[in-house]
Amino acid sequence: MAFESTSSYIATDALKQAVNAAVVLERPLLIKGEPGTGKTLLAEELAESLNTQLITWHIKSSTKAAQGLYEYDAVSRLRDSQLGVEGVENVANYIKPGKLWEAFTANQRVVLLIDEIDKADIEFPNDLLQELDRMEFHVYETGETIRAEQRPIIIITSNNEKSCRMRSYAAAFPLH
Ligand SMILES: Nc1ncnc2c1ncn2[C@@H]1O[C@H](COP(=O)(O)OP(=O)(O)O)[C@@H](O)[C@H]1O
Ligand SMILES: [Mg+2]
């Protein structure tokens, strides 16, 4: 099961060790590096070597941490209530699961790639610390708790574009 170099991916010993430690310890792994150094490819290769699904959450400057959990579409619900659409009384119909939700509830252990986390604003990593650590969160609108039965393998990448912002996060997951 150990992560190795393949014909399409060359991994150094240090990288292999870090990846395998993250898999065994079930802790998120933060990979930092210049663009084009194989960070995204690493997650793809890892999912393939574990023969599992890769769920990618690509971060943009406008991405909010809560979107990774779920989004509540209040606008559609209001419109549907005015149109008398069936099911409008059930708030669950307007909850759209995010990538963490998808990864936590997958029926196998998946690889979750949170790609280019440095694109987001300064609070983004801090806002996800608890959910990534406990691998569970509460859906306030429905009262349910989403909990990972099988903790996904989480790979977080940063292009170092705003490296000062990442320090607190690196300290939170001092695996590498
Ligand atoms: N370790 C590696 N082994 C093989 N190819 C690599 C490796 N690192 C980078 N590459 C090549 O560089 C390309 C860009 O890698 P990518 O994962 O997109 O970089 P990043 O996500 O760090 O910007 C890949 O498609 C691949 O062709
Ligand atoms: Mg990339």
Short mmCIF file of C-alpha atoms and ligand atoms in Angstrom, two decimals:
data_model
loop_
_atom_site.label_atom_id
_atom_site.label_comp_id
_atom_site.label_asym_id
_atom_site.label_seq_id
_atom_site.Cartn_x
_atom_site.Cartn_y
_atom_site.Cartn_z
CA MET A 1 0.00 0.00 0.00
CA ALA A 2 3.02 2.28 0.45
CA PHE A 3 3.26 5.18 -1.96
CA GLU A 4 6.12 4.68 -4.44
CA SER A 5 7.47 6.31 -7.57
CA THR A 6 5.75 5.11 -10.72
CA SER A 7 6.61 5.26 -14.41
CA SER A 8 4.72 8.56 -14.56
CA TYR A 9 5.69 10.06 -11.20
CA ILE A 10 9.08 10.46 -9.59
CA ALA A 11 8.93 10.88 -5.80
CA THR A 12 11.90 11.57 -3.52
CA ASP A 13 12.37 9.49 -0.37
CA ALA A 14 11.36 12.44 1.81
CA LEU A 15 8.14 12.91 -0.14
CA LYS A 16 7.32 9.19 -0.03
CA GLN A 17 7.88 9.19 3.73
CA ALA A 18 5.68 12.23 4.28
CA VAL A 19 2.89 10.82 2.13
CA ASN A 20 2.99 7.41 3.76
CA ALA A 21 3.02 8.98 7.22
CA ALA A 22 -0.03 11.06 6.33
CA VAL A 23 -1.83 7.93 5.10
CA VAL A 24 -1.02 5.89 8.20
CA LEU A 25 -1.64 8.69 10.71
CA GLU A 26 -4.73 9.91 8.84
CA ARG A 27 -3.55 13.51 9.10
CA PRO A 28 -3.72 16.15 6.37
CA LEU A 29 -0.48 16.76 4.48
CA LEU A 30 0.51 20.24 3.32
CA ILE A 31 2.65 20.28 0.18
CA LYS A 32 4.30 23.59 -0.67
CA GLY A 33 6.23 24.39 -3.81
CA GLU A 34 6.59 26.46 -6.93
CA PRO A 35 4.01 25.98 -9.71
CA GLY A 36 4.78 22.98 -11.90
CA THR A 37 6.63 20.97 -9.27
CA GLY A 38 4.15 18.10 -9.27
CA LYS A 39 1.89 18.89 -6.31
CA THR A 40 -1.42 18.32 -8.08
CA LEU A 41 -0.01 15.30 -9.86
CA LEU A 42 1.02 13.82 -6.49
CA ALA A 43 -2.60 13.68 -5.33
CA GLU A 44 -3.67 12.09 -8.61
CA GLU A 45 -0.91 9.48 -8.41
CA LEU A 46 -1.67 8.77 -4.75
CA ALA A 47 -5.35 8.14 -5.50
CA GLU A 48 -4.37 5.86 -8.33
CA SER A 49 -1.83 3.93 -6.27
CA LEU A 50 -4.44 3.42 -3.53
CA ASN A 51 -6.97 2.53 -6.20
CA THR A 52 -9.44 5.05 -4.89
CA GLN A 53 -11.37 8.13 -5.99
CA LEU A 54 -9.79 11.60 -6.05
CA ILE A 55 -12.03 14.47 -4.98
CA THR A 56 -10.54 17.83 -5.94
CA TRP A 57 -11.49 21.13 -4.38
CA HIS A 58 -9.79 23.79 -6.43
CA ILE A 59 -9.44 27.02 -4.45
CA LYS A 60 -9.90 30.45 -6.02
CA SER A 61 -9.54 33.89 -4.47
CA SER A 62 -13.31 34.03 -4.02
CA THR A 63 -13.63 30.59 -2.39
CA LYS A 64 -14.97 30.59 1.17
CA ALA A 65 -14.10 27.89 3.67
CA ALA A 66 -17.77 27.13 4.43
CA GLN A 67 -18.38 26.23 0.77
CA GLY A 68 -16.29 23.11 1.34
CA LEU A 69 -18.83 21.96 3.89
CA TYR A 70 -22.13 22.91 2.24
CA GLU A 71 -24.10 25.80 0.81
CA TYR A 72 -27.66 26.70 1.69
CA ASP A 73 -29.52 28.07 -1.34
CA ALA A 74 -31.94 30.44 0.38
CA VAL A 75 -32.64 32.35 -2.84
CA SER A 76 -33.98 29.28 -4.67
CA ARG A 77 -36.02 28.36 -1.65
CA LEU A 78 -37.62 31.79 -1.48
CA ARG A 79 -38.41 31.68 -5.20
CA ASP A 80 -39.84 28.16 -4.91
CA SER A 81 -41.99 29.18 -1.97
CA GLN A 82 -43.46 32.01 -4.04
CA LEU A 83 -44.13 29.62 -6.92
CA GLY A 84 -45.59 26.99 -4.61
CA VAL A 85 -43.05 24.34 -5.61
CA GLU A 86 -43.38 20.98 -3.88
CA GLY A 87 -40.78 20.14 -1.21
CA VAL A 88 -40.04 23.73 -0.30
CA GLU A 89 -40.84 23.08 3.36
CA ASN A 90 -37.95 20.61 3.53
CA VAL A 91 -34.80 22.68 4.03
CA ALA A 92 -32.63 19.67 3.15
CA ASN A 93 -33.71 20.08 -0.48
CA TYR A 94 -31.78 23.35 -0.58
CA ILE A 95 -28.56 22.20 1.04
CA LYS A 96 -25.80 21.58 -1.50
CA PRO A 97 -22.99 19.37 -0.16
CA GLY A 98 -19.44 20.67 -0.60
CA LYS A 99 -16.24 18.75 -1.25
CA LEU A 100 -15.52 17.92 2.40
CA TRP A 101 -19.04 16.56 2.80
CA GLU A 102 -18.57 14.49 -0.36
CA ALA A 103 -15.23 13.15 0.89
CA PHE A 104 -16.49 12.42 4.42
CA THR A 105 -19.53 10.49 3.19
CA ALA A 106 -17.91 8.55 0.34
CA ASN A 107 -18.38 4.80 0.73
CA GLN A 108 -14.64 4.21 0.55
CA ARG A 109 -11.55 6.02 1.79
CA VAL A 110 -10.92 8.70 -0.83
CA VAL A 111 -8.13 11.17 -1.47
CA LEU A 112 -9.29 14.78 -0.98
CA LEU A 113 -7.12 17.36 -2.72
CA ILE A 114 -7.50 20.95 -1.50
CA ASP A 115 -5.56 22.54 -4.31
CA GLU A 116 -3.83 25.93 -4.17
CA ILE A 117 -5.03 26.92 -0.72
CA ASP A 118 -2.85 30.05 -0.84
CA LYS A 119 -5.24 31.55 -3.42
CA ALA A 120 -7.87 32.11 -0.73
CA ASP A 121 -8.00 34.82 1.87
CA ILE A 122 -6.01 34.83 5.06
CA GLU A 123 -8.63 33.23 7.31
CA PHE A 124 -9.39 30.33 4.99
CA PRO A 125 -7.01 27.74 6.51
CA ASN A 126 -7.93 28.67 10.07
CA ASP A 127 -11.62 28.36 9.29
CA LEU A 128 -11.18 24.73 8.26
CA LEU A 129 -8.81 23.59 11.01
CA GLN A 130 -11.45 22.09 13.24
CA GLU A 131 -13.36 20.31 10.47
CA LEU A 132 -10.17 18.84 9.02
CA ASP A 133 -8.90 17.76 12.40
CA ARG A 134 -12.11 16.19 13.70
CA MET A 135 -13.40 15.28 10.25
CA GLU A 136 -16.93 16.14 11.21
CA PHE A 137 -19.18 19.18 11.11
CA HIS A 138 -22.66 20.28 11.97
CA VAL A 139 -25.33 21.32 9.46
CA TYR A 140 -27.20 24.01 11.35
CA GLU A 141 -30.17 24.20 8.97
CA THR A 142 -31.05 20.51 9.28
CA GLY A 143 -29.49 19.68 12.64
CA GLU A 144 -27.52 16.75 11.25
CA THR A 145 -23.86 15.98 11.84
CA ILE A 146 -21.70 14.88 8.92
CA ARG A 147 -18.93 12.63 10.18
CA ALA A 148 -16.24 10.78 8.26
CA GLU A 149 -16.64 7.04 8.86
CA GLN A 150 -13.45 6.51 6.90
CA ARG A 151 -11.11 9.47 7.24
CA PRO A 152 -10.13 10.65 3.77
CA ILE A 153 -6.49 11.20 2.92
CA ILE A 154 -6.20 14.97 2.64
CA ILE A 155 -3.54 16.60 0.49
CA ILE A 156 -3.37 20.40 0.69
CA THR A 157 -1.21 22.26 -1.80
CA SER A 158 0.20 25.77 -1.79
CA ASN A 159 2.12 27.56 -4.51
CA ASN A 160 3.75 29.77 -1.91
CA GLU A 161 2.19 32.78 -3.57
CA LYS A 162 1.41 34.34 -0.23
CA SER A 163 3.72 32.25 1.88
CA CYS A 164 3.42 34.31 5.06
CA ARG A 165 -0.25 33.35 5.26
CA MET A 166 0.52 29.66 5.39
CA ARG A 167 2.70 29.67 8.47
CA SER A 168 0.00 29.02 11.00
CA TYR A 169 -1.32 26.17 8.94
CA ALA A 170 2.08 24.53 8.51
CA ALA A 171 2.48 24.67 12.26
CA ALA A 172 -0.89 23.05 12.77
CA PHE A 173 0.08 20.03 10.68
CA PRO A 174 3.81 19.63 11.32
CA LEU A 175 4.17 16.37 9.44
CA HIS A 176 6.76 17.18 6.86
N1 LIG B 1 7.63 14.30 -9.71
C1 LIG B 1 7.20 14.35 -10.98
N2 LIG B 1 7.21 13.24 -11.75
C2 LIG B 1 6.80 13.30 -13.02
N3 LIG B 1 6.32 14.41 -13.63
C3 LIG B 1 6.28 15.55 -12.92
C4 LIG B 1 6.69 15.56 -11.56
N4 LIG B 1 6.52 16.82 -11.08
C5 LIG B 1 6.01 17.55 -12.09
N5 LIG B 1 5.85 16.78 -13.20
C6 LIG B 1 5.31 17.27 -14.49
O1 LIG B 1 4.97 18.63 -14.31
C7 LIG B 1 3.59 18.82 -14.65
C8 LIG B 1 2.97 19.83 -13.72
O2 LIG B 1 2.75 19.26 -12.46
P1 LIG B 1 1.59 19.75 -11.50
O3 LIG B 1 1.25 18.63 -10.58
O4 LIG B 1 0.47 20.30 -12.29
O5 LIG B 1 2.34 20.92 -10.73
P2 LIG B 1 1.81 21.84 -9.58
O6 LIG B 1 0.47 21.32 -9.14
O7 LIG B 1 2.86 21.72 -8.49
O8 LIG B 1 1.75 23.22 -10.13
C9 LIG B 1 2.94 17.46 -14.58
O9 LIG B 1 1.85 17.33 -15.45
C10 LIG B 1 4.09 16.55 -14.97
O10 LIG B 1 4.15 16.45 -16.37
MG MG B 2 -1.28 22.33 -9.23
#
